[in-house]
CSV table of C-alpha atoms in Angstrom, one decimal:
chain,number,residue,atom,x,y,z
A,1,GLY,CA,-6.1,-54.0,127.2
A,2,ALA,CA,-9.3,-52.3,128.5
A,3,GLY,CA,-12.1,-51.9,126.0
A,4,VAL,CA,-14.8,-49.3,125.8
A,5,SER,CA,-16.8,-49.0,128.9
A,6,GLN,CA,-20.2,-47.4,129.5
A,7,SER,CA,-22.1,-46.5,132.6
A,8,PRO,CA,-24.7,-47.0,133.8
A,9,ARG,CA,-25.5,-50.3,132.0
A,10,TYR,CA,-29.2,-49.8,132.7
A,11,LYS,CA,-31.2,-46.6,133.4
A,12,VAL,CA,-34.9,-46.2,134.1
A,13,ALA,CA,-36.1,-42.6,133.9
A,14,LYS,CA,-39.5,-41.1,134.4
A,15,ARG,CA,-40.8,-39.1,131.5
A,16,GLY,CA,-39.5,-35.6,131.7
A,17,GLN,CA,-36.3,-36.4,133.7
A,18,ASP,CA,-32.9,-35.6,132.5
A,19,VAL,CA,-30.3,-38.4,132.1
A,20,ALA,CA,-26.5,-38.5,131.5
A,21,LEU,CA,-24.8,-41.5,129.9
A,22,ARG,CA,-21.0,-41.9,130.2
A,23,CYS,CA,-18.5,-43.4,127.8
A,24,ASP,CA,-14.9,-44.2,128.5
A,25,PRO,CA,-13.2,-44.9,125.2
A,26,ILE,CA,-10.1,-47.0,124.5
A,27,SER,CA,-7.1,-45.1,125.7
A,28,GLY,CA,-5.5,-43.2,122.8
A,29,HIS,CA,-8.5,-43.5,120.4
A,30,VAL,CA,-9.1,-40.1,118.9
A,31,SER,CA,-12.5,-40.8,117.4
A,32,LEU,CA,-15.6,-41.4,119.4
A,33,PHE,CA,-19.1,-42.1,118.2
A,34,TRP,CA,-22.5,-42.4,119.9
A,35,TYR,CA,-25.3,-44.6,118.4
A,36,GLN,CA,-28.9,-45.3,119.3
A,37,GLN,CA,-30.1,-48.8,118.8
A,38,ALA,CA,-33.8,-49.6,118.8
A,39,LEU,CA,-35.0,-53.2,119.5
A,40,GLY,CA,-34.4,-55.4,116.4
A,41,GLN,CA,-32.5,-52.7,114.5
A,42,GLY,CA,-28.9,-51.9,113.7
A,43,PRO,CA,-27.2,-49.0,115.5
A,44,GLU,CA,-28.0,-45.5,114.2
A,45,PHE,CA,-25.5,-42.8,114.2
A,46,LEU,CA,-26.0,-39.9,116.6
A,47,THR,CA,-22.8,-37.9,116.8
A,48,TYR,CA,-19.0,-38.1,116.3
A,49,PHE,CA,-16.1,-36.5,118.1
A,50,GLN,CA,-12.5,-36.2,117.0
A,51,ASN,CA,-10.6,-35.5,120.2
A,52,GLU,CA,-12.7,-32.8,121.9
A,53,ALA,CA,-14.3,-31.5,118.8
A,54,GLN,CA,-17.8,-32.6,117.9
A,55,LEU,CA,-17.5,-32.8,114.1
A,56,ASP,CA,-20.8,-34.2,113.3
A,57,LYS,CA,-24.0,-34.1,115.3
A,58,SER,CA,-26.4,-34.6,112.4
A,59,GLY,CA,-27.9,-37.8,113.9
A,60,LEU,CA,-29.1,-36.3,117.2
A,61,PRO,CA,-32.9,-36.6,117.0
A,62,SER,CA,-33.8,-33.4,118.7
A,63,ASP,CA,-32.3,-30.5,120.7
A,64,ARG,CA,-33.0,-32.4,123.8
A,65,PHE,CA,-29.9,-34.5,123.0
A,66,PHE,CA,-26.5,-33.1,123.8
A,67,ALA,CA,-23.1,-34.7,123.8
A,68,GLU,CA,-19.7,-33.5,125.0
A,69,ARG,CA,-16.1,-34.7,125.3
A,70,PRO,CA,-14.4,-31.7,126.9
A,71,GLU,CA,-10.9,-33.3,127.4
A,72,GLY,CA,-10.9,-35.5,124.4
A,73,SER,CA,-11.3,-38.7,126.3
A,74,VAL,CA,-14.5,-39.4,128.4
A,75,SER,CA,-17.7,-38.4,126.7
A,76,THR,CA,-21.2,-37.8,128.1
A,77,LEU,CA,-24.5,-38.1,126.2
A,78,LYS,CA,-27.2,-36.0,127.9
A,79,ILE,CA,-30.9,-36.3,127.2
A,80,GLN,CA,-33.1,-33.6,128.6
A,81,ARG,CA,-36.8,-34.0,129.4
A,82,THR,CA,-36.8,-37.7,128.4
A,83,GLN,CA,-39.7,-39.0,126.3
A,84,GLN,CA,-40.9,-42.6,125.9
A,85,GLU,CA,-39.5,-42.7,122.3
A,86,ASP,CA,-36.0,-42.1,123.8
A,87,SER,CA,-36.2,-45.7,125.2
A,88,ALA,CA,-33.4,-47.6,123.4
A,89,VAL,CA,-29.8,-48.9,123.9
A,90,TYR,CA,-27.2,-46.1,123.6
A,91,LEU,CA,-23.9,-47.4,122.3
A,92,CYS,CA,-20.6,-45.7,122.4
A,93,ALA,CA,-17.7,-46.7,120.1
A,94,SER,CA,-14.1,-45.5,119.7
A,95,CYS,CA,-12.2,-45.9,116.6
A,96,THR,CA,-8.7,-46.1,115.3
A,97,THR,CA,-7.6,-46.6,111.7
A,98,GLY,CA,-11.1,-47.5,110.5
A,99,GLU,CA,-11.7,-50.2,113.2
A,100,GLN,CA,-14.5,-49.2,115.5
A,101,TYR,CA,-14.9,-50.9,118.9
A,102,PHE,CA,-18.1,-50.7,120.9
A,103,GLY,CA,-18.9,-50.6,124.5
A,104,PRO,CA,-21.6,-52.7,126.1
A,105,GLY,CA,-24.2,-50.0,125.8
A,106,THR,CA,-26.6,-48.3,128.2
A,107,ARG,CA,-30.2,-49.5,128.1
A,108,LEU,CA,-32.5,-46.6,128.7
A,109,THR,CA,-36.1,-47.2,129.6
A,110,VAL,CA,-38.4,-44.2,129.9
A,111,THR,CA,-41.6,-44.9,131.8
B,1,GLY,CA,-30.1,-42.2,108.6
B,2,GLN,CA,-29.0,-44.5,105.8
B,3,GLN,CA,-29.2,-48.2,106.6
B,4,LEU,CA,-27.6,-50.9,104.5
B,5,ASN,CA,-29.7,-53.8,103.1
B,6,GLN,CA,-28.6,-57.0,104.7
B,7,SER,CA,-29.9,-60.5,103.8
B,8,PRO,CA,-31.1,-62.8,104.9
B,9,GLN,CA,-32.9,-61.3,107.8
B,10,SER,CA,-32.7,-64.5,109.8
B,11,MET,CA,-31.3,-68.0,109.4
B,12,PHE,CA,-31.9,-71.3,111.1
B,13,ILE,CA,-29.3,-73.8,110.4
B,14,GLN,CA,-28.0,-77.1,111.7
B,15,GLU,CA,-24.7,-77.2,113.5
B,16,GLY,CA,-21.9,-77.9,111.1
B,17,GLU,CA,-23.5,-76.2,108.1
B,18,ASP,CA,-21.9,-73.2,106.4
B,19,VAL,CA,-23.5,-69.8,106.5
B,20,SER,CA,-23.5,-66.9,104.0
B,21,MET,CA,-24.9,-63.4,104.4
B,22,ASN,CA,-24.5,-60.2,102.4
B,23,CYS,CA,-24.8,-56.5,102.6
B,24,THR,CA,-25.6,-54.1,99.9
B,25,SER,CA,-25.6,-50.3,99.6
B,26,SER,CA,-26.5,-47.7,97.1
B,27,SER,CA,-23.4,-45.8,98.1
B,28,ILE,CA,-19.7,-46.6,97.7
B,29,PHE,CA,-17.8,-47.3,100.9
B,30,ASN,CA,-14.1,-47.4,101.5
B,31,THR,CA,-14.2,-49.6,104.6
B,32,TRP,CA,-16.5,-52.5,105.5
B,33,LEU,CA,-16.8,-53.9,108.9
B,34,TRP,CA,-18.6,-57.0,110.2
B,35,TYR,CA,-19.9,-57.3,113.7
B,36,LYS,CA,-21.6,-59.9,115.9
B,37,GLN,CA,-23.9,-58.8,118.7
B,38,GLU,CA,-25.3,-61.0,121.5
B,39,PRO,CA,-28.2,-60.1,123.7
B,40,GLY,CA,-27.4,-57.3,126.2
B,41,GLU,CA,-24.0,-56.6,124.7
B,42,GLY,CA,-22.5,-54.2,122.3
B,43,PRO,CA,-21.4,-55.3,118.8
B,44,VAL,CA,-18.1,-57.1,118.6
B,45,LEU,CA,-15.8,-56.5,115.7
B,46,LEU,CA,-15.2,-59.6,113.6
B,47,ILE,CA,-13.5,-58.5,110.4
B,48,ALA,CA,-12.4,-55.2,108.8
B,49,LEU,CA,-12.0,-54.8,105.0
B,50,TYR,CA,-10.2,-51.8,103.4
B,51,LYS,CA,-9.8,-52.6,99.7
B,52,ALA,CA,-12.2,-53.5,96.9
B,53,GLY,CA,-11.9,-57.2,96.2
B,54,GLU,CA,-10.2,-57.9,99.5
B,55,LEU,CA,-10.9,-61.3,101.0
B,56,THR,CA,-10.1,-61.7,104.7
B,57,SER,CA,-10.4,-64.6,107.1
B,58,ASN,CA,-10.7,-64.8,110.9
B,59,GLY,CA,-10.8,-68.4,111.9
B,60,ARG,CA,-14.0,-69.9,110.5
B,61,LEU,CA,-15.1,-66.5,109.2
B,62,THR,CA,-14.3,-65.1,105.8
B,63,ALA,CA,-15.5,-61.8,104.5
B,64,GLN,CA,-15.1,-60.1,101.1
B,65,PHE,CA,-15.2,-56.5,100.1
B,66,GLY,CA,-17.1,-56.4,96.8
B,67,ILE,CA,-15.5,-55.1,93.6
B,68,THR,CA,-18.1,-52.4,93.2
B,69,ARG,CA,-17.4,-51.2,96.7
B,70,LYS,CA,-21.2,-51.3,97.3
B,71,ASP,CA,-21.4,-54.7,98.8
B,72,SER,CA,-19.8,-57.2,101.2
B,73,PHE,CA,-20.2,-60.8,102.1
B,74,LEU,CA,-19.6,-62.8,105.3
B,75,ASN,CA,-19.3,-66.6,105.3
B,76,ILE,CA,-19.1,-68.8,108.4
B,77,SER,CA,-17.9,-72.3,107.9
B,78,ALA,CA,-18.8,-75.3,110.0
B,79,SER,CA,-21.2,-73.4,112.3
B,80,ILE,CA,-21.3,-74.2,116.0
B,81,PRO,CA,-23.8,-73.2,118.7
B,82,SER,CA,-21.8,-70.3,120.0
B,83,ASP,CA,-22.1,-68.6,116.5
B,84,VAL,CA,-25.7,-67.7,117.5
B,85,GLY,CA,-26.3,-64.0,117.5
B,86,ILE,CA,-27.1,-61.0,115.2
B,87,TYR,CA,-24.5,-60.2,112.6
B,88,PHE,CA,-24.3,-56.6,111.3
B,89,CYS,CA,-22.3,-55.1,108.5
B,90,ALA,CA,-21.2,-51.5,108.6
B,91,GLY,CA,-19.8,-49.2,105.9
B,92,LEU,CA,-17.7,-46.2,106.5
B,93,SER,CA,-18.8,-43.1,104.6
B,94,ASN,CA,-16.4,-41.3,102.3
B,95,THR,CA,-16.2,-38.4,104.7
B,96,GLY,CA,-14.7,-40.9,107.2
B,97,ASN,CA,-16.9,-39.9,110.1
B,98,GLN,CA,-20.0,-41.9,109.8
B,99,PHE,CA,-20.5,-45.7,109.9
B,100,TYR,CA,-23.8,-46.9,108.4
B,101,PHE,CA,-25.1,-50.2,109.7
B,102,GLY,CA,-27.1,-53.0,108.0
B,103,THR,CA,-30.4,-54.2,109.3
B,104,GLY,CA,-28.8,-57.4,110.8
B,105,THR,CA,-28.9,-61.1,110.2
B,106,SER,CA,-30.1,-63.2,113.1
B,107,LEU,CA,-28.4,-66.6,113.2
B,108,THR,CA,-29.7,-69.6,115.1
B,109,VAL,CA,-27.7,-72.8,115.1
B,110,ILE,CA,-29.6,-75.9,116.0
B,111,PRO,CA,-27.4,-78.5,117.7
């Protein structure tokens, strides 16, 4: 069946621009996670949803980061007024019974 | 955020050799996952472990959930060139809503 999909795969933004990254989880997966992965590092937790409820957003690095999942399926990660340090790969994962499946990621480059 | 200690950081091996890598944490986890990530892609789930002492195989891969619940091991037997990639461990927190990732082991297989 279809896996987790993310769009766009690549995004170049000028410093100060807002960006929106989309995640389509595996159908029926209740849990959805967003991660940030810097070059050469493992994924770092940003936020977690169970259905439409954002249960943990402790990993969001600043109030410029905002995530939503209004209908409990598709999720959007929004970054306002992007900064160069926001450049990274943003990974989305959906989860069932402890097994977490990742999308291909969105590589964000802020110039 | 918390990152698990993973070793070795990198490995260069001859095709056909066996590979071992491990992951340790100061915290107890109830689930351990092992992933492989190739350039430009999201991590792909290899093996999931749910019980202390559990030993699980997936083809040439074997992983173990440590008895202390603070570590896990991954072995790859008879390595082949397509095993090249970065291997990450991940532990699920006791709250069940955060996965913590290791620092990764980069594997290079020399034909």
